[in-house]
Amino acid sequence: MQTETGIETQLKEATQLSEAVWSVLAERVGGAWTLRSVYRLNKSAQNDLMTLLAKQVIDTWLCGALSGGYARSSAIPDGNNLGVKRFFAFPIAGTSQAILVGSDEQSTNAQRIWKLTASLLSGNSLSPNQPFLPDLQSGLASDLPLAIEKILSTFVQSVTCQGAWLAIRRGESLDIQAEWNDTKAKGLSLLIDTNPILRRVNRSLSDVIITRGQPNWDNLPYGSLKSGTKVWICLPLIIGQRLIGVVTLWRQKEFSRAELGQLRELASRVSPSVEVLVTFSEMAAHLRRLGLLNDFVLTVSSAQNLDQIARRMFGLLSRAFNTELITLFLRSSDGRVLRDYRLFDGKMNVIIVSVDGHSIQPALKEGRVRRVADTIKEGLVPINKGARSELIVPLKYRGQVIGVLIIESLRAEAFGQYDEHLMVVIASHLAGLIEYTRLREEAEGRARSLGLIHEVVQQVIGLNDKGEVATITAELVAQYFKYELAAILLFDDDRKFSIQGIGGSHAETVRRALAGEDFVVTDGVTGRVSQTGESLLINDTRTDKIYRPLKGWEARSEICVAIKDGENILGIIDVESREQNAFSHNDLIAMESLAGILAAVVSSANQYQKLQETIRQLRTTEIELNDRMEAQRSAENRLLQAAKLAAVGEMAAGIAHELNNPLTSVTGFSELVLDELPADSPHRNELEMVLREARRASDVVRRLLNFSRQGERVRASADLNEVVNDVIALTRHLIHTNSVNLFIELDTTLPWILIDHNQMKQVLLNLIHNALQAMPHGGELTVSTSIAERDERKWVVMAVKDSGIGIKPDEQNRIFEPFFTTKGDSGGTGLGLSVTYGIVTDHAGIIEVTSEPNLGSTFAVWLPI
């Protein structure tokens, strides 16, 4: 065997002698070419050469050179770094190696140099009497594919052929482990009983040769045969009376007797080696799978959650059984849904599906281990498309089936009884670990739920504003569970979801999406829950028909729970995520628990709001009742005042009639006496005084009569401002002589009202006279008119305001009584305000006084429009 240094030295010498640009020693291993030794070829050029050798055309061309044992040359395509136009191939006899030489041209002498070098490098071919045994020290026995490739190359080098493959028997099928010039064949599994040729080989344990045109030519089990192929041979590999594999070759011409003898001899000699290799490989697989239990304890048992357990378990099983067709079904605590774990392109994928109607439901009910050798023969539909065999192992915890682990393979009869026993042991440990982890996750979830509920109770208990309750709860839910969106929606009094609380990392996005759009869609998830009161958990909205996305926001997972008080739906809790399978059954339980707490809080808030509304109505009623009572008292006072005035009027009329006649006599006779009395009479002054007092008494009597009769009513629509201006014209001089400053504030927009013009003048004159008498040392007098509302009616208001001495509080209730005066000895009769009161009330009006001692008084006359 040549060392690498010796090979490189020989390549260097031959390259220099042949004047070639570069040279390499290439070997075909596992259906691909690799460079064993390189001279004068940099890394970039080596990559270009490997790309060229990977092409199907070049691979077939080189395989033909190896099987034929003669040198070849081919042009090199442009656009590479190889630096030459052609390369030459010189096969090394008895191996799957060839020397590749890069040069524009190679002379005959140069090619002789390379053929000599190839003959010097040959040394690995079998001699006719040399038994073929794998070199266990080189590691070949532990690499079954490489060892089988070496064995197949021995057949190919012994005879010229177009292509070949070697298959190892596994159960009732032959698995193609190595190929020569037929890359599509490797990995195929051929059922022995379904092919007449393989069935014949298995029964007769002898080779089968078929030439083109024979009946069985179309039944060849597999081979990329070309149009020029004429013969196909299948050589059995036999140990005792047992078929352990086959080698097939095909070419353009029939095999000679010598070649057939050589092939049969070679098949006989390599069979023990194949048996050793397969046995060694199975023992290694057995040891690897035993190590699986140890790896399970070290890696899987330390996982922190269900997803981590599944991911690590799948990694171990995939390496142990050389397949990625692994599926784990875990039933939820309530048995309603399944968590479906699978590998897709090396990545874990988890979906939540319903148990009802699922194809795995029978396996969950049966709870027994099942090994399927061939799904096609047994008429079973595998979990993964194209799987030919499967191993179904239930996961049991305390007698209850909590899930099913399924391992599948593209090969038939891929699993043996040992695999079944091994998986039963693993499944037993796995079930306990899964249940423990699930219980821990549920406990942690419940702890989070209790923490959330405690926080919600602390922050919202006692709140009576449902909007505040919704906002705080939504923010707490998003904070505790790291939800992207948490929404609390409550019905208002009109049964509309106008009360909303939105929290989460995408809360602002959803608020913008809700501009002009309702969160609750009648035929969507939220609408369904708000109508039926039933909770919904959706793990993939793309497969759910009732999910309706919002504009600018589309979730992949959603939980929606009703907030109910008995059968009365008060609102909903809705949480969403853009990740698929983001929520578990524990999340659903947590939201349902929270909904129960919110139902109590919202019901209390509703009752409180109803109580507050009742209190408000009672207070309004109280105010209205007080107003009515005050109005009734005012009316009673006015009636009492009117009764007093009527009584005083009757009395005044009687007194006036009794006094009027004597006073008339006194006045008449006094006037007669004064006419006859001389001007210088000493009694004239006394008599004039008698006449004055008599006339004053007559004036009092006249006023008493006016008070009692009020004169004849002459009412007409008039402008109150005109009345004010007339009275001011009469009293302006008097006001000025009393050192009083007059201010007039008249509203020019006053409507005309129905009044007695003269009586209104009398009212204003009385009020002005009283104001002047209240300001003996001068002051300010303001006369104003305006429009005001009172008792839901519009009124015209005439006000007289002075800055005089004011009226004491205990006297303000009596000033409109007849003969009551605050003027003391100044000569007031106490009838002016009584007359004024009578005139105003006769006009269906109101007169009010506002006064403070030493600050002045304001008399306001309210006349209805």
PDB file of N, CA, C and O in Angstrom, residues 100-122:
ATOM      1  N   LEU A 100      -5.968  11.730 -12.551  1.00  0.00           N
ATOM      2  CA  LEU A 100      -6.474  12.753 -13.469  1.00  0.00           C
ATOM      3  C   LEU A 100      -5.349  13.736 -13.734  1.00  0.00           C
ATOM      4  O   LEU A 100      -4.756  14.288 -12.781  1.00  0.00           O
ATOM      5  N   VAL A 101      -5.077  13.979 -15.032  1.00  0.00           N
ATOM      6  CA  VAL A 101      -3.951  14.830 -15.432  1.00  0.00           C
ATOM      7  C   VAL A 101      -4.489  16.005 -16.232  1.00  0.00           C
ATOM      8  O   VAL A 101      -5.254  15.812 -17.192  1.00  0.00           O
ATOM      9  N   GLY A 102      -4.089  17.232 -15.844  1.00  0.00           N
ATOM     10  CA  GLY A 102      -4.519  18.420 -16.551  1.00  0.00           C
ATOM     11  C   GLY A 102      -3.448  18.887 -17.529  1.00  0.00           C
ATOM     12  O   GLY A 102      -2.316  19.207 -17.120  1.00  0.00           O
ATOM     13  N   SER A 103      -3.773  18.928 -18.855  1.00  0.00           N
ATOM     14  CA  SER A 103      -2.791  19.326 -19.863  1.00  0.00           C
ATOM     15  C   SER A 103      -3.515  19.597 -21.163  1.00  0.00           C
ATOM     16  O   SER A 103      -4.540  18.965 -21.453  1.00  0.00           O
ATOM     17  N   ASP A 104      -2.984  20.544 -21.941  1.00  0.00           N
ATOM     18  CA  ASP A 104      -3.604  20.804 -23.241  1.00  0.00           C
ATOM     19  C   ASP A 104      -3.403  19.612 -24.166  1.00  0.00           C
ATOM     20  O   ASP A 104      -4.295  19.267 -24.942  1.00  0.00           O
ATOM     21  N   GLU A 105      -2.232  18.988 -24.098  1.00  0.00           N
ATOM     22  CA  GLU A 105      -1.936  17.805 -24.913  1.00  0.00           C
ATOM     23  C   GLU A 105      -1.000  16.877 -24.135  1.00  0.00           C
ATOM     24  O   GLU A 105      -0.225  17.339 -23.293  1.00  0.00           O
ATOM     25  N   GLN A 106      -1.100  15.596 -24.387  1.00  0.00           N
ATOM     26  CA  GLN A 106      -0.185  14.609 -23.815  1.00  0.00           C
ATOM     27  C   GLN A 106       0.269  13.686 -24.956  1.00  0.00           C
ATOM     28  O   GLN A 106      -0.539  12.999 -25.596  1.00  0.00           O
ATOM     29  N   SER A 107       1.549  13.661 -25.131  1.00  0.00           N
ATOM     30  CA  SER A 107       2.095  12.819 -26.210  1.00  0.00           C
ATOM     31  C   SER A 107       1.968  11.346 -25.833  1.00  0.00           C
ATOM     32  O   SER A 107       1.611  11.000 -24.701  1.00  0.00           O
ATOM     33  N   THR A 108       2.283  10.490 -26.814  1.00  0.00           N
ATOM     34  CA  THR A 108       2.200   9.049 -26.554  1.00  0.00           C
ATOM     35  C   THR A 108       3.157   8.644 -25.452  1.00  0.00           C
ATOM     36  O   THR A 108       2.816   7.843 -24.566  1.00  0.00           O
ATOM     37  N   ASN A 109       4.366   9.211 -25.478  1.00  0.00           N
ATOM     38  CA  ASN A 109       5.350   8.879 -24.437  1.00  0.00           C
ATOM     39  C   ASN A 109       4.869   9.377 -23.073  1.00  0.00           C
ATOM     40  O   ASN A 109       5.060   8.703 -22.056  1.00  0.00           O
ATOM     41  N   ALA A 110       4.242  10.564 -23.082  1.00  0.00           N
ATOM     42  CA  ALA A 110       3.756  11.098 -21.814  1.00  0.00           C
ATOM     43  C   ALA A 110       2.653  10.204 -21.249  1.00  0.00           C
ATOM     44  O   ALA A 110       2.604   9.939 -20.032  1.00  0.00           O
ATOM     45  N   GLN A 111       1.767   9.718 -22.113  1.00  0.00           N
ATOM     46  CA  GLN A 111       0.690   8.848 -21.639  1.00  0.00           C
ATOM     47  C   GLN A 111       1.249   7.528 -21.118  1.00  0.00           C
ATOM     48  O   GLN A 111       0.718   6.950 -20.157  1.00  0.00           O
ATOM     49  N   ARG A 112       2.374   7.038 -21.719  1.00  0.00           N
ATOM     50  CA  ARG A 112       3.008   5.823 -21.229  1.00  0.00           C
ATOM     51  C   ARG A 112       3.525   6.034 -19.805  1.00  0.00           C
ATOM     52  O   ARG A 112       3.460   5.140 -18.956  1.00  0.00           O
ATOM     53  N   ILE A 113       4.059   7.245 -19.561  1.00  0.00           N
ATOM     54  CA  ILE A 113       4.560   7.561 -18.206  1.00  0.00           C
ATOM     55  C   ILE A 113       3.421   7.461 -17.191  1.00  0.00           C
ATOM     56  O   ILE A 113       3.566   6.879 -16.113  1.00  0.00           O
ATOM     57  N   TRP A 114       2.257   8.005 -17.538  1.00  0.00           N
ATOM     58  CA  TRP A 114       1.119   7.984 -16.599  1.00  0.00           C
ATOM     59  C   TRP A 114       0.555   6.579 -16.438  1.00  0.00           C
ATOM     60  O   TRP A 114       0.134   6.194 -15.328  1.00  0.00           O
ATOM     61  N   LYS A 115       0.526   5.768 -17.501  1.00  0.00           N
ATOM     62  CA  LYS A 115       0.047   4.392 -17.362  1.00  0.00           C
ATOM     63  C   LYS A 115       0.972   3.594 -16.456  1.00  0.00           C
ATOM     64  O   LYS A 115       0.527   2.754 -15.655  1.00  0.00           O
ATOM     65  N   LEU A 116       2.282   3.867 -16.586  1.00  0.00           N
ATOM     66  CA  LEU A 116       3.249   3.201 -15.717  1.00  0.00           C
ATOM     67  C   LEU A 116       3.031   3.617 -14.266  1.00  0.00           C
ATOM     68  O   LEU A 116       3.073   2.782 -13.352  1.00  0.00           O
ATOM     69  N   THR A 117       2.787   4.898 -14.078  1.00  0.00           N
ATOM     70  CA  THR A 117       2.541   5.396 -12.711  1.00  0.00           C
ATOM     71  C   THR A 117       1.284   4.753 -12.129  1.00  0.00           C
ATOM     72  O   THR A 117       1.243   4.368 -10.950  1.00  0.00           O
ATOM     73  N   ALA A 118       0.236   4.607 -12.952  1.00  0.00           N
ATOM     74  CA  ALA A 118      -1.004   3.988 -12.475  1.00  0.00           C
ATOM     75  C   ALA A 118      -0.772   2.537 -12.092  1.00  0.00           C
ATOM     76  O   ALA A 118      -1.318   2.033 -11.098  1.00  0.00           O
ATOM     77  N   SER A 119       0.067   1.836 -12.878  1.00  0.00           N
ATOM     78  CA  SER A 119       0.346   0.433 -12.551  1.00  0.00           C
ATOM     79  C   SER A 119       1.148   0.316 -11.267  1.00  0.00           C
ATOM     80  O   SER A 119       0.981  -0.630 -10.500  1.00  0.00           O
ATOM     81  N   LEU A 120       2.039   1.314 -11.015  1.00  0.00           N
ATOM     82  CA  LEU A 120       2.819   1.309  -9.775  1.00  0.00           C
ATOM     83  C   LEU A 120       1.929   1.566  -8.555  1.00  0.00           C
ATOM     84  O   LEU A 120       2.188   1.064  -7.460  1.00  0.00           O
ATOM     85  N   LEU A 121       0.879   2.402  -8.746  1.00  0.00           N
ATOM     86  CA  LEU A 121      -0.019   2.734  -7.629  1.00  0.00           C
ATOM     87  C   LEU A 121      -1.017   1.624  -7.340  1.00  0.00           C
ATOM     88  O   LEU A 121      -1.636   1.595  -6.266  1.00  0.00           O
ATOM     89  N   SER A 122      -1.247   0.725  -8.296  1.00  0.00           N
ATOM     90  CA  SER A 122      -2.210  -0.359  -8.059  1.00  0.00           C
ATOM     91  C   SER A 122      -1.626  -1.317  -7.039  1.00  0.00           C
ATOM     92  O   SER A 122      -0.450  -1.608  -7.041  1.00  0.00           O
TER      93      SER A 122
END
